[in-house]
Amino acid sequence: YVQIPATPEMCAYCFEVVIAHLQGRPAPPLPANVNPEANHPLFVTFSQTPDDALRGCIGSLRAVPMARAGEYAVMAAVKDQRFSPMRLDELPGLTCSVSILHDFETAPSAMDWVIGEHGIIINFRSDRGDRYNATYLPEVALEHEMTHQSALQSLVKKSGYRGAMDAKLLSQMEVTRYKSTKTKLTYTEYFQKYRTGS
């Protein structure tokens, strides 16, 4: 698929969809400048303004129609099990980010990726044969000042695996690296520039 940029209009749309959901109204239409049938892996993230503390993040590593961005926005707002469902009165303190993922490739080794440039997906099996996987978007390791080692350790924990990340596990781990185009919009920016509903 052709790489397309994430735009502030996509973030504004995600705010609109979440507001409509929390108010019990139908979702608004996708912005005219977004092709609803364009397929891309994408993530919608809400974070607290200004400290960037995560408030919800849901997306797909598989290509999905851009029309599903609103669905992921609602899921990030109310179904991310790491957090309580978002309330309408929280929105003014939040920032919405949309990340469109591209350039997926298998890393030659678990450490062969660039912090701040690549997102990574880890896949591995336990000694019992159970499969585990997890991902971090490109900005996560950089924003949390992780090293390659600490990022992989954190992802192993995120995957649900309870064992140690030892040399054997590292040697068996498959790492896929990818890039993203990302844009973010604070609620204040949304309210001042893009707000269309009540």
PDB file of N, CA and C in Angstrom, residues 45-105:
ATOM      1  N   THR A  45      -4.076   6.974  19.702  1.00  0.00           N
ATOM      2  CA  THR A  45      -3.570   7.100  21.069  1.00  0.00           C
ATOM      3  C   THR A  45      -4.116   8.362  21.715  1.00  0.00           C
ATOM      4  N   PHE A  46      -4.558   8.246  22.959  1.00  0.00           N
ATOM      5  CA  PHE A  46      -4.903   9.418  23.756  1.00  0.00           C
ATOM      6  C   PHE A  46      -3.903   9.524  24.899  1.00  0.00           C
ATOM      7  N   SER A  47      -3.395  10.733  25.111  1.00  0.00           N
ATOM      8  CA  SER A  47      -2.466  10.965  26.213  1.00  0.00           C
ATOM      9  C   SER A  47      -2.874  12.240  26.935  1.00  0.00           C
ATOM     10  N   GLN A  48      -2.396  12.365  28.169  1.00  0.00           N
ATOM     11  CA  GLN A  48      -2.720  13.542  28.952  1.00  0.00           C
ATOM     12  C   GLN A  48      -1.835  14.698  28.531  1.00  0.00           C
ATOM     13  N   THR A  49      -2.427  15.889  28.441  1.00  0.00           N
ATOM     14  CA  THR A  49      -1.699  17.097  28.087  1.00  0.00           C
ATOM     15  C   THR A  49      -1.319  17.803  29.393  1.00  0.00           C
ATOM     16  N   PRO A  50      -0.099  18.265  29.623  1.00  0.00           N
ATOM     17  CA  PRO A  50       1.024  18.243  28.686  1.00  0.00           C
ATOM     18  C   PRO A  50       2.037  17.147  28.971  1.00  0.00           C
ATOM     19  N   ASP A  51       1.802  16.290  29.968  1.00  0.00           N
ATOM     20  CA  ASP A  51       2.876  15.365  30.376  1.00  0.00           C
ATOM     21  C   ASP A  51       2.969  14.102  29.527  1.00  0.00           C
ATOM     22  N   ASP A  52       2.038  13.925  28.590  1.00  0.00           N
ATOM     23  CA  ASP A  52       2.065  12.802  27.647  1.00  0.00           C
ATOM     24  C   ASP A  52       1.846  11.436  28.301  1.00  0.00           C
ATOM     25  N   ALA A  53       1.312  11.410  29.516  1.00  0.00           N
ATOM     26  CA  ALA A  53       1.014  10.118  30.147  1.00  0.00           C
ATOM     27  C   ALA A  53      -0.077   9.419  29.344  1.00  0.00           C
ATOM     28  N   LEU A  54       0.141   8.155  29.029  1.00  0.00           N
ATOM     29  CA  LEU A  54      -0.796   7.394  28.209  1.00  0.00           C
ATOM     30  C   LEU A  54      -2.161   7.308  28.880  1.00  0.00           C
ATOM     31  N   ARG A  55      -3.231   7.488  28.085  1.00  0.00           N
ATOM     32  CA  ARG A  55      -4.603   7.361  28.593  1.00  0.00           C
ATOM     33  C   ARG A  55      -5.384   6.276  27.859  1.00  0.00           C
ATOM     34  N   GLY A  56      -4.885   5.863  26.699  1.00  0.00           N
ATOM     35  CA  GLY A  56      -5.527   4.800  25.932  1.00  0.00           C
ATOM     36  C   GLY A  56      -4.879   4.686  24.567  1.00  0.00           C
ATOM     37  N   CYS A  57      -4.705   3.463  24.078  1.00  0.00           N
ATOM     38  CA  CYS A  57      -4.087   3.260  22.764  1.00  0.00           C
ATOM     39  C   CYS A  57      -4.579   1.935  22.198  1.00  0.00           C
ATOM     40  N   ILE A  58      -5.209   1.998  21.030  1.00  0.00           N
ATOM     41  CA  ILE A  58      -5.715   0.803  20.356  1.00  0.00           C
ATOM     42  C   ILE A  58      -5.454   0.963  18.859  1.00  0.00           C
ATOM     43  N   GLY A  59      -5.144  -0.133  18.206  1.00  0.00           N
ATOM     44  CA  GLY A  59      -4.942  -0.069  16.770  1.00  0.00           C
ATOM     45  C   GLY A  59      -4.783  -1.449  16.183  1.00  0.00           C
ATOM     46  N   SER A  60      -4.294  -1.479  14.960  1.00  0.00           N
ATOM     47  CA  SER A  60      -4.128  -2.740  14.235  1.00  0.00           C
ATOM     48  C   SER A  60      -2.785  -2.746  13.523  1.00  0.00           C
ATOM     49  N   LEU A  61      -2.071  -3.860  13.649  1.00  0.00           N
ATOM     50  CA  LEU A  61      -0.821  -4.049  12.913  1.00  0.00           C
ATOM     51  C   LEU A  61      -1.088  -4.574  11.510  1.00  0.00           C
ATOM     52  N   ARG A  62      -2.321  -4.960  11.253  1.00  0.00           N
ATOM     53  CA  ARG A  62      -2.725  -5.371   9.905  1.00  0.00           C
ATOM     54  C   ARG A  62      -3.383  -4.184   9.220  1.00  0.00           C
ATOM     55  N   ALA A  63      -3.311  -4.142   7.923  1.00  0.00           N
ATOM     56  CA  ALA A  63      -3.941  -3.045   7.176  1.00  0.00           C
ATOM     57  C   ALA A  63      -5.454  -3.106   7.329  1.00  0.00           C
ATOM     58  N   VAL A  64      -6.046  -1.989   7.688  1.00  0.00           N
ATOM     59  CA  VAL A  64      -7.495  -1.875   7.840  1.00  0.00           C
ATOM     60  C   VAL A  64      -7.955  -0.613   7.121  1.00  0.00           C
ATOM     61  N   PRO A  65      -9.232  -0.543   6.719  1.00  0.00           N
ATOM     62  CA  PRO A  65      -9.721   0.678   6.068  1.00  0.00           C
ATOM     63  C   PRO A  65      -9.616   1.878   7.006  1.00  0.00           C
ATOM     64  N   MET A  66      -9.263   3.037   6.455  1.00  0.00           N
ATOM     65  CA  MET A  66      -9.157   4.251   7.265  1.00  0.00           C
ATOM     66  C   MET A  66     -10.476   4.582   7.944  1.00  0.00           C
ATOM     67  N   ALA A  67     -11.581   4.100   7.403  1.00  0.00           N
ATOM     68  CA  ALA A  67     -12.884   4.339   8.015  1.00  0.00           C
ATOM     69  C   ALA A  67     -12.956   3.765   9.434  1.00  0.00           C
ATOM     70  N   ARG A  68     -12.065   2.840   9.763  1.00  0.00           N
ATOM     71  CA  ARG A  68     -12.084   2.240  11.101  1.00  0.00           C
ATOM     72  C   ARG A  68     -11.352   3.082  12.149  1.00  0.00           C
ATOM     73  N   ALA A  69     -10.754   4.197  11.741  1.00  0.00           N
ATOM     74  CA  ALA A  69     -10.040   5.056  12.702  1.00  0.00           C
ATOM     75  C   ALA A  69     -10.960   5.480  13.845  1.00  0.00           C
ATOM     76  N   GLY A  70     -12.187   5.807  13.515  1.00  0.00           N
ATOM     77  CA  GLY A  70     -13.137   6.211  14.561  1.00  0.00           C
ATOM     78  C   GLY A  70     -13.442   5.090  15.532  1.00  0.00           C
ATOM     79  N   GLU A  71     -13.542   3.889  15.010  1.00  0.00           N
ATOM     80  CA  GLU A  71     -13.783   2.714  15.858  1.00  0.00           C
ATOM     81  C   GLU A  71     -12.623   2.514  16.838  1.00  0.00           C
ATOM     82  N   TYR A  72     -11.388   2.661  16.343  1.00  0.00           N
ATOM     83  CA  TYR A  72     -10.234   2.514  17.226  1.00  0.00           C
ATOM     84  C   TYR A  72     -10.170   3.652  18.243  1.00  0.00           C
ATOM     85  N   ALA A  73     -10.617   4.847  17.845  1.00  0.00           N
ATOM     86  CA  ALA A  73     -10.639   5.971  18.786  1.00  0.00           C
ATOM     87  C   ALA A  73     -11.560   5.660  19.958  1.00  0.00           C
ATOM     88  N   VAL A  74     -12.746   5.126  19.665  1.00  0.00           N
ATOM     89  CA  VAL A  74     -13.699   4.779  20.735  1.00  0.00           C
ATOM     90  C   VAL A  74     -13.124   3.664  21.603  1.00  0.00           C
ATOM     91  N   MET A  75     -12.518   2.674  20.967  1.00  0.00           N
ATOM     92  CA  MET A  75     -11.930   1.579  21.744  1.00  0.00           C
ATOM     93  C   MET A  75     -10.810   2.085  22.648  1.00  0.00           C
ATOM     94  N   ALA A  76      -9.968   3.005  22.130  1.00  0.00           N
ATOM     95  CA  ALA A  76      -8.892   3.568  22.947  1.00  0.00           C
ATOM     96  C   ALA A  76      -9.461   4.360  24.120  1.00  0.00           C
ATOM     97  N   ALA A  77     -10.601   5.005  23.886  1.00  0.00           N
ATOM     98  CA  ALA A  77     -11.207   5.846  24.919  1.00  0.00           C
ATOM     99  C   ALA A  77     -11.908   5.036  26.009  1.00  0.00           C
ATOM    100  N   VAL A  78     -12.575   3.967  25.629  1.00  0.00           N
ATOM    101  CA  VAL A  78     -13.422   3.287  26.634  1.00  0.00           C
ATOM    102  C   VAL A  78     -13.156   1.796  26.801  1.00  0.00           C
ATOM    103  N   LYS A  79     -12.302   1.202  25.965  1.00  0.00           N
ATOM    104  CA  LYS A  79     -12.118  -0.253  26.053  1.00  0.00           C
ATOM    105  C   LYS A  79     -10.683  -0.690  26.276  1.00  0.00           C
ATOM    106  N   ASP A  80      -9.747   0.247  26.397  1.00  0.00           N
ATOM    107  CA  ASP A  80      -8.373  -0.128  26.717  1.00  0.00           C
ATOM    108  C   ASP A  80      -8.373  -0.606  28.172  1.00  0.00           C
ATOM    109  N   GLN A  81      -8.148  -1.897  28.365  1.00  0.00           N
ATOM    110  CA  GLN A  81      -8.332  -2.504  29.686  1.00  0.00           C
ATOM    111  C   GLN A  81      -7.304  -2.051  30.722  1.00  0.00           C
ATOM    112  N   ARG A  82      -6.293  -1.326  30.279  1.00  0.00           N
ATOM    113  CA  ARG A  82      -5.303  -0.797  31.223  1.00  0.00           C
ATOM    114  C   ARG A  82      -5.829   0.417  31.979  1.00  0.00           C
ATOM    115  N   PHE A  83      -6.952   0.985  31.489  1.00  0.00           N
ATOM    116  CA  PHE A  83      -7.464   2.237  32.050  1.00  0.00           C
ATOM    117  C   PHE A  83      -8.974   2.161  32.257  1.00  0.00           C
ATOM    118  N   SER A  84      -9.479   3.019  33.127  1.00  0.00           N
ATOM    119  CA  SER A  84     -10.931   3.138  33.276  1.00  0.00           C
ATOM    120  C   SER A  84     -11.482   3.851  32.039  1.00  0.00           C
ATOM    121  N   PRO A  85     -12.756   3.608  31.702  1.00  0.00           N
ATOM    122  CA  PRO A  85     -13.331   4.276  30.524  1.00  0.00           C
ATOM    123  C   PRO A  85     -13.238   5.806  30.655  1.00  0.00           C
ATOM    124  N   MET A  86     -12.966   6.445  29.549  1.00  0.00           N
ATOM    125  CA  MET A  86     -12.819   7.896  29.517  1.00  0.00           C
ATOM    126  C   MET A  86     -14.154   8.571  29.790  1.00  0.00           C
ATOM    127  N   ARG A  87     -14.090   9.718  30.465  1.00  0.00           N
ATOM    128  CA  ARG A  87     -15.278  10.536  30.711  1.00  0.00           C
ATOM    129  C   ARG A  87     -15.216  11.784  29.832  1.00  0.00           C
ATOM    130  N   LEU A  88     -16.388  12.325  29.520  1.00  0.00           N
ATOM    131  CA  LEU A  88     -16.471  13.507  28.666  1.00  0.00           C
ATOM    132  C   LEU A  88     -15.670  14.676  29.261  1.00  0.00           C
ATOM    133  N   ASP A  89     -15.717  14.822  30.592  1.00  0.00           N
ATOM    134  CA  ASP A  89     -15.044  15.968  31.204  1.00  0.00           C
ATOM    135  C   ASP A  89     -13.521  15.827  31.226  1.00  0.00           C
ATOM    136  N   GLU A  90     -13.005  14.663  30.830  1.00  0.00           N
ATOM    137  CA  GLU A  90     -11.544  14.478  30.731  1.00  0.00           C
ATOM    138  C   GLU A  90     -10.981  15.010  29.417  1.00  0.00           C
ATOM    139  N   LEU A  91     -11.816  15.059  28.389  1.00  0.00           N
ATOM    140  CA  LEU A  91     -11.321  15.353  27.043  1.00  0.00           C
ATOM    141  C   LEU A  91     -10.528  16.654  26.929  1.00  0.00           C
ATOM    142  N   PRO A  92     -10.931  17.741  27.604  1.00  0.00           N
ATOM    143  CA  PRO A  92     -10.151  18.980  27.464  1.00  0.00           C
ATOM    144  C   PRO A  92      -8.696  18.854  27.913  1.00  0.00           C
ATOM    145  N   GLY A  93      -8.374  17.848  28.690  1.00  0.00           N
ATOM    146  CA  GLY A  93      -7.004  17.657  29.145  1.00  0.00           C
ATOM    147  C   GLY A  93      -6.228  16.620  28.348  1.00  0.00           C
ATOM    148  N   LEU A  94      -6.743  16.242  27.177  1.00  0.00           N
ATOM    149  CA  LEU A  94      -6.121  15.157  26.416  1.00  0.00           C
ATOM    150  C   LEU A  94      -5.599  15.612  25.057  1.00  0.00           C
ATOM    151  N   THR A  95      -4.679  14.815  24.539  1.00  0.00           N
ATOM    152  CA  THR A  95      -4.153  14.956  23.181  1.00  0.00           C
ATOM    153  C   THR A  95      -4.449  13.656  22.443  1.00  0.00           C
ATOM    154  N   CYS A  96      -4.854  13.761  21.186  1.00  0.00           N
ATOM    155  CA  CYS A  96      -5.084  12.576  20.353  1.00  0.00           C
ATOM    156  C   CYS A  96      -3.971  12.486  19.316  1.00  0.00           C
ATOM    157  N   SER A  97      -3.433  11.275  19.140  1.00  0.00           N
ATOM    158  CA  SER A  97      -2.422  11.021  18.111  1.00  0.00           C
ATOM    159  C   SER A  97      -2.918   9.911  17.192  1.00  0.00           C
ATOM    160  N   VAL A  98      -2.639  10.048  15.913  1.00  0.00           N
ATOM    161  CA  VAL A  98      -2.910   8.992  14.938  1.00  0.00           C
ATOM    162  C   VAL A  98      -1.575   8.603  14.307  1.00  0.00           C
ATOM    163  N   SER A  99      -1.277   7.310  14.327  1.00  0.00           N
ATOM    164  CA  SER A  99      -0.046   6.780  13.726  1.00  0.00           C
ATOM    165  C   SER A  99      -0.421   5.825  12.602  1.00  0.00           C
ATOM    166  N   ILE A 100       0.138   6.062  11.429  1.00  0.00           N
ATOM    167  CA  ILE A 100      -0.058   5.166  10.286  1.00  0.00           C
ATOM    168  C   ILE A 100       1.266   4.446  10.055  1.00  0.00           C
ATOM    169  N   LEU A 101       1.226   3.124  10.107  1.00  0.00           N
ATOM    170  CA  LEU A 101       2.452   2.318  10.097  1.00  0.00           C
ATOM    171  C   LEU A 101       2.823   1.882   8.682  1.00  0.00           C
ATOM    172  N   HIS A 102       4.136   1.787   8.436  1.00  0.00           N
ATOM    173  CA  HIS A 102       4.598   1.398   7.094  1.00  0.00           C
ATOM    174  C   HIS A 102       6.011   0.827   7.194  1.00  0.00           C
ATOM    175  N   ASP A 103       6.507   0.325   6.080  1.00  0.00           N
ATOM    176  CA  ASP A 103       7.880  -0.206   5.956  1.00  0.00           C
ATOM    177  C   ASP A 103       8.183  -1.316   6.968  1.00  0.00           C
ATOM    178  N   PHE A 104       7.314  -2.293   7.044  1.00  0.00           N
ATOM    179  CA  PHE A 104       7.540  -3.448   7.917  1.00  0.00           C
ATOM    180  C   PHE A 104       8.641  -4.320   7.326  1.00  0.00           C
ATOM    181  N   GLU A 105       9.582  -4.751   8.150  1.00  0.00           N
ATOM    182  CA  GLU A 105      10.626  -5.671   7.698  1.00  0.00           C
ATOM    183  C   GLU A 105      11.153  -6.469   8.887  1.00  0.00           C
TER     184      GLU A 105
END
